[in-house]
C-alpha positions as CSV (number, residue, x, y, z in Angstrom):
1,M,-0.1,0.0,0.0
2,A,1.4,3.4,-1.1
3,R,1.7,5.7,1.9
4,G,3.9,8.5,0.6
5,K,3.4,12.1,0.2
6,A,2.6,12.3,-3.5
7,R,-0.5,10.0,-3.3
8,P,-3.8,10.7,-1.5
9,V,-4.8,8.6,1.4
10,K,-7.8,6.4,0.2
11,R,-11.1,7.5,1.7
12,P,-14.7,6.0,1.1
13,R,-16.5,7.2,-2.0
14,A,-19.2,9.6,-1.6
15,D,-22.0,6.9,-2.4
16,S,-20.4,4.3,-0.1
17,G,-22.3,5.1,3.0
18,E,-19.1,4.9,5.0
19,T,-18.7,8.6,5.9
20,N,-18.7,7.9,9.6
21,G,-20.3,11.1,10.5
22,R,-18.1,13.1,8.3
23,P,-18.9,15.4,5.3
24,P,-19.1,13.0,2.4
25,A,-16.0,12.6,0.2
26,V,-16.1,13.7,-3.5
27,P,-15.4,10.7,-5.9
28,V,-11.6,10.8,-6.5
29,D,-11.9,9.6,-10.2
30,A,-14.1,12.7,-11.2
31,L,-11.3,15.1,-10.3
32,T,-8.1,16.5,-11.7
33,P,-5.2,16.7,-9.1
34,S,-5.7,20.6,-8.8
35,L,-9.4,19.9,-8.1
36,L,-8.9,17.1,-5.7
37,E,-6.6,19.2,-3.6
38,H,-9.3,21.9,-3.6
39,A,-12.0,19.4,-2.6
40,E,-9.6,17.9,0.2
41,V,-9.0,21.6,1.5
42,E,-12.8,22.4,1.6
43,R,-13.6,19.0,3.3
44,L,-11.1,19.7,6.1
45,R,-12.3,23.1,6.7
46,A,-15.7,22.1,6.8
47,L,-14.7,19.1,9.2
48,L,-12.9,21.5,11.5
49,A,-15.7,23.9,11.7
50,S,-18.3,21.6,12.3
51,G,-16.3,19.8,15.0
52,G,-16.1,16.6,13.0
53,A,-12.4,16.5,14.0
54,G,-11.3,16.2,17.5
55,R,-9.5,19.4,18.6
56,L,-6.5,18.5,20.9
57,A,-5.8,20.5,23.9
58,A,-4.4,19.1,27.0
59,G,-3.8,15.4,26.8
60,V,-4.2,13.2,23.9
61,P,-6.5,10.2,23.2
62,P,-5.1,6.8,22.5
63,P,-5.2,6.9,18.7
64,V,-2.6,9.6,18.8
65,Q,-0.6,8.6,21.9
66,G,3.0,9.8,21.2
67,L,2.0,13.2,20.2
68,C,3.5,15.8,22.4
69,R,3.8,19.6,22.1
70,G,5.5,22.4,23.8
71,T,6.5,26.0,23.1
72,L,10.1,27.1,22.9
73,A,11.7,29.7,24.9
74,D,13.2,32.8,23.1
75,P,16.9,31.5,23.2
76,E,16.1,28.1,21.8
77,L,13.8,29.6,19.2
78,A,16.5,32.0,18.1
79,A,19.1,29.3,18.0
80,L,17.1,27.1,15.9
81,T,15.8,29.7,13.7
82,A,19.5,30.5,12.9
83,L,20.2,26.9,12.2
84,H,17.3,26.7,9.9
85,R,18.7,29.6,8.0
86,R,22.2,28.6,7.9
87,I,21.3,25.1,6.4
88,C,19.3,26.8,3.8
89,E,22.1,29.1,3.0
90,R,24.6,26.4,2.8
91,L,22.4,24.4,0.4
92,E,21.2,27.6,-1.7
93,G,20.2,26.4,-5.1
94,S,20.5,22.7,-3.9
95,L,17.4,22.2,-1.8
96,A,15.4,19.2,-3.0
97,P,11.7,19.1,-4.0
98,W,9.9,18.3,-0.8
99,G,7.8,15.4,-2.2
100,G,10.4,13.8,-4.6
101,V,11.8,14.8,-8.1
102,D,8.5,15.0,-9.7
103,D,7.1,17.4,-7.0
104,Q,6.3,20.6,-8.8
105,S,4.8,22.4,-5.9
106,G,7.7,24.5,-5.1
107,R,8.0,23.3,-1.6
108,A,11.6,22.4,-0.7
109,R,13.7,20.9,1.8
110,G,17.4,20.1,3.0
111,Y,19.3,18.1,5.7
112,G,21.8,19.3,8.1
113,Y,24.1,16.7,9.9
114,F,26.4,17.2,12.8
115,P,29.7,15.9,14.3
116,G,29.3,14.0,17.5
117,T,25.7,12.8,16.6
118,L,24.2,9.7,15.1
119,G,24.1,11.7,11.9
120,E,27.8,11.9,11.5
121,A,27.9,8.4,10.2
122,F,24.4,8.5,8.5
123,F,25.7,11.6,6.4
124,S,27.9,9.4,4.3
125,G,24.9,7.3,3.3
126,A,22.5,10.4,2.7
127,S,22.4,9.6,-1.0
128,T,20.4,6.3,-0.2
129,L,17.3,8.5,0.8
130,S,14.6,8.2,-1.8
131,M,10.8,8.3,-1.7
132,R,9.1,4.9,-1.0
133,E,7.1,4.9,-4.2
134,L,9.8,5.4,-6.7
135,R,11.8,2.8,-8.4
136,G,14.7,2.6,-10.9
137,A,15.9,5.5,-12.6
138,K,13.4,7.7,-10.6
139,A,14.5,6.4,-7.3
140,A,18.2,7.1,-8.3
141,E,17.4,10.6,-9.4
142,D,15.7,11.2,-6.1
143,R,18.6,9.9,-4.1
144,E,20.9,12.3,-5.9
145,A,18.8,15.2,-5.3
146,N,18.8,14.4,-1.6
147,R,22.5,13.9,-1.7
148,R,23.0,17.4,-3.1
149,A,20.4,18.6,-0.4
150,S,22.7,17.4,2.4
151,V,25.2,19.1,4.2
152,M,27.7,18.4,7.2
153,L,27.7,21.3,9.4
154,H,30.9,22.1,11.8
155,G,33.0,24.9,12.9
156,E,31.9,28.2,11.7
157,D,29.0,26.6,9.9
158,L,27.3,26.0,13.2
159,P,25.3,28.9,14.7
160,E,26.4,29.6,18.1
161,E,24.8,27.2,20.8
162,C,22.6,25.5,18.3
163,L,23.3,22.1,19.4
164,D,23.2,23.2,23.1
165,A,19.7,24.5,22.1
166,V,18.7,21.0,20.6
167,E,19.7,19.5,23.8
168,R,17.6,21.9,26.0
169,V,14.5,21.1,23.6
170,C,15.1,17.5,24.2
171,A,15.2,17.9,28.0
172,Q,12.0,20.1,27.8
173,L,10.0,17.6,25.7
174,R,11.5,14.5,26.8
175,P,9.3,13.9,30.0
176,S,6.0,14.0,28.1
177,L,7.0,11.3,25.7
178,P,6.1,7.6,26.3
179,S,8.7,5.9,28.4
180,R,9.8,3.8,25.4
181,Y,11.0,6.8,23.5
182,R,12.5,9.1,26.2
183,A,16.0,7.8,25.6
184,V,15.7,8.2,21.8
185,L,15.4,11.9,22.2
186,C,18.8,13.3,23.1
187,R,21.6,15.2,21.2
188,E,23.7,12.1,20.5
189,N,20.7,10.7,18.6
190,L,20.2,13.5,16.5
191,V,20.3,12.3,12.9
192,A,19.5,15.6,10.8
193,A,17.8,18.9,10.9
194,Q,15.7,19.3,8.0
195,P,14.4,22.7,7.2
196,N,11.2,22.9,5.2
197,L,10.0,25.7,2.9
198,H,6.3,25.7,2.0
199,N,6.9,28.6,-0.6
200,G,3.2,29.7,-1.0
201,Q,1.6,26.1,-0.8
202,A,-1.1,26.4,2.0
203,Y,-1.9,22.6,2.0
204,L,0.5,19.7,2.7
205,R,-1.7,16.4,2.2
206,P,-1.7,13.9,5.0
207,H,1.2,11.3,4.7
208,L,3.3,9.0,6.8
209,D,7.1,9.8,7.2
210,E,8.5,6.5,5.8
211,P,11.2,5.3,8.3
212,L,13.4,3.4,5.8
213,H,13.2,6.3,3.2
214,D,13.2,9.9,3.2
215,G,11.0,10.0,6.6
216,F,13.6,8.6,8.8
217,G,13.6,9.0,12.5
218,I,12.1,7.1,15.5
219,V,11.2,10.4,17.2
220,I,10.3,13.5,15.1
221,V,10.3,16.9,16.4
222,T,8.8,19.7,14.2
223,L,9.4,23.5,15.0
224,A,7.2,26.1,13.6
225,I,9.8,28.9,12.5
226,Q,7.4,31.0,10.3
227,G,3.6,31.1,9.9
228,S,0.7,29.3,11.7
229,A,-1.3,26.4,10.7
230,D,-3.6,23.6,11.5
231,I,-1.9,20.2,12.0
232,I,-4.2,17.4,10.9
233,L,-3.7,13.8,12.4
234,R,-5.5,11.0,10.8
235,A,-5.6,7.8,12.8
236,Q,-5.8,4.4,11.0
237,P,-6.3,6.1,7.7
238,W,-6.4,2.5,6.0
239,D,-9.8,1.8,7.7
240,P,-12.6,4.1,6.3
241,V,-14.8,3.1,9.3
242,A,-12.4,3.2,12.2
243,Q,-10.2,6.3,11.0
244,R,-10.5,9.3,13.1
245,E,-9.1,13.0,12.5
246,F,-7.8,15.3,15.1
247,W,-6.3,18.6,14.7
248,F,-4.3,21.4,16.7
249,E,-3.2,24.8,16.0
250,L,0.8,25.6,15.5
251,S,2.0,29.0,15.9
252,P,5.7,30.1,15.4
253,G,7.8,29.0,18.3
254,D,5.5,26.0,18.9
255,A,7.0,22.5,18.6
256,Y,5.2,19.2,18.3
257,V,6.7,15.5,18.7
258,L,5.5,12.5,16.7
259,C,6.6,9.0,18.1
260,G,4.7,5.8,18.9
261,E,1.1,5.8,17.6
262,A,0.9,9.3,16.3
263,R,4.0,8.6,14.4
264,N,3.5,5.0,13.2
265,T,-0.3,4.4,12.8
266,C,-1.3,8.1,11.7
267,V,-0.7,10.3,8.7
268,H,-0.2,13.8,9.2
269,G,-0.9,17.0,7.2
270,V,-0.8,20.8,7.4
271,L,-3.4,23.5,6.5
272,A,-1.9,26.9,6.8
273,H,-3.7,29.8,8.1
274,E,-4.5,32.6,5.8
275,G,-1.5,34.6,5.1
276,S,1.0,31.9,6.2
277,E,1.2,30.1,2.9
278,H,5.0,30.8,3.0
279,R,5.4,28.8,6.2
280,A,8.8,27.6,7.2
281,S,9.5,24.7,9.7
282,L,12.4,22.7,11.0
283,N,12.2,18.8,11.4
284,L,14.6,17.3,14.2
285,R,14.9,13.7,13.4
286,F,16.2,11.3,16.2
287,G,17.3,7.7,16.0
288,L,17.2,5.4,13.2
289,H,15.0,2.2,12.5
290,S,16.5,-0.9,11.3
291,R,15.5,-3.2,8.5
292,D,16.0,-6.3,10.7
293,P,12.6,-7.6,11.8
294,A,14.5,-9.1,15.1
295,D,15.8,-5.5,16.0
296,A,14.0,-3.8,18.8
297,W,13.6,-0.8,16.7
298,S,12.9,-2.4,13.3
299,A,10.8,-0.6,11.0
300,W,8.6,-3.7,10.6
301,N,7.7,-3.9,14.3
302,E,7.4,-0.1,14.8
303,V,5.5,1.0,11.7
304,D,4.9,-1.5,8.8
305,R,3.1,-4.2,10.7
306,H,0.3,-1.9,11.2
307,W,-0.3,-1.2,7.5
308,P,-2.1,-3.3,4.9
309,Q,0.4,-4.6,2.6
310,T,2.2,-7.7,1.2
311,G,5.6,-8.9,2.4
312,M,8.3,-7.0,4.5
313,P,9.3,-3.4,3.9
314,S,11.1,-2.9,0.8
315,A,14.6,-1.3,0.4
């Protein structure tokens, strides 16, 4: 089952009777891609306005356990904003299309790696990153684009105290995580800092961060650098009856964490507020999944076993 960013999550047809209390979906085969996205946005806006999606305040329900949130203090926000800027400057002209090489939306991303962290060794293999859906020459092209969009930062490249700020953010957020994931969230386990530029695109379709591909990270921290938005979480998206949608607002300086159920059995998307179409965010990716099913952090046991598919996760 394809779960990547370029393909919509399958939902029941309007005439299926499986709306589960939600506004009916528009038949997908009747729409062009642009109209499909417009229909999805209108559906989401109606869903949020009607109360059909659960607004998340204090605490989280079981379907999204592993979602944690916080607001950064000014020094941490300033340091990580500087880090976002520095990675983009170092990669000027080399940022990769956010949704793979065929993504024409204008969204872009890059990867910054750091000495003394898990990412130091991972950096040498950064060219192996590609979208899960791509094969053959397209996958190779995507890997090369991600290689060009990767940079090792050290010395003068590192904004002052940025890694100390990462450590303080980890200490702030760690107690809110399920116990299994707390040890993962530390400076030494940082694999990469990923700046994202939305470049006028208000809607980012719900997707899963693929652990053995471009969406690596056992624990993923996202920081809003610029612009505000509603974050959408759709639990059990493979089941049109059981799936549920939740949402919360994200403002500049706010951070949220995805791990556990929220990372592994939900898809997440973004709907920017009016005037925030040029959002910028920073993903901090901690820990790496394994391809070995016997490993305690295998992608199979953590993520893939939940999803309808055939066989084990592919390379």
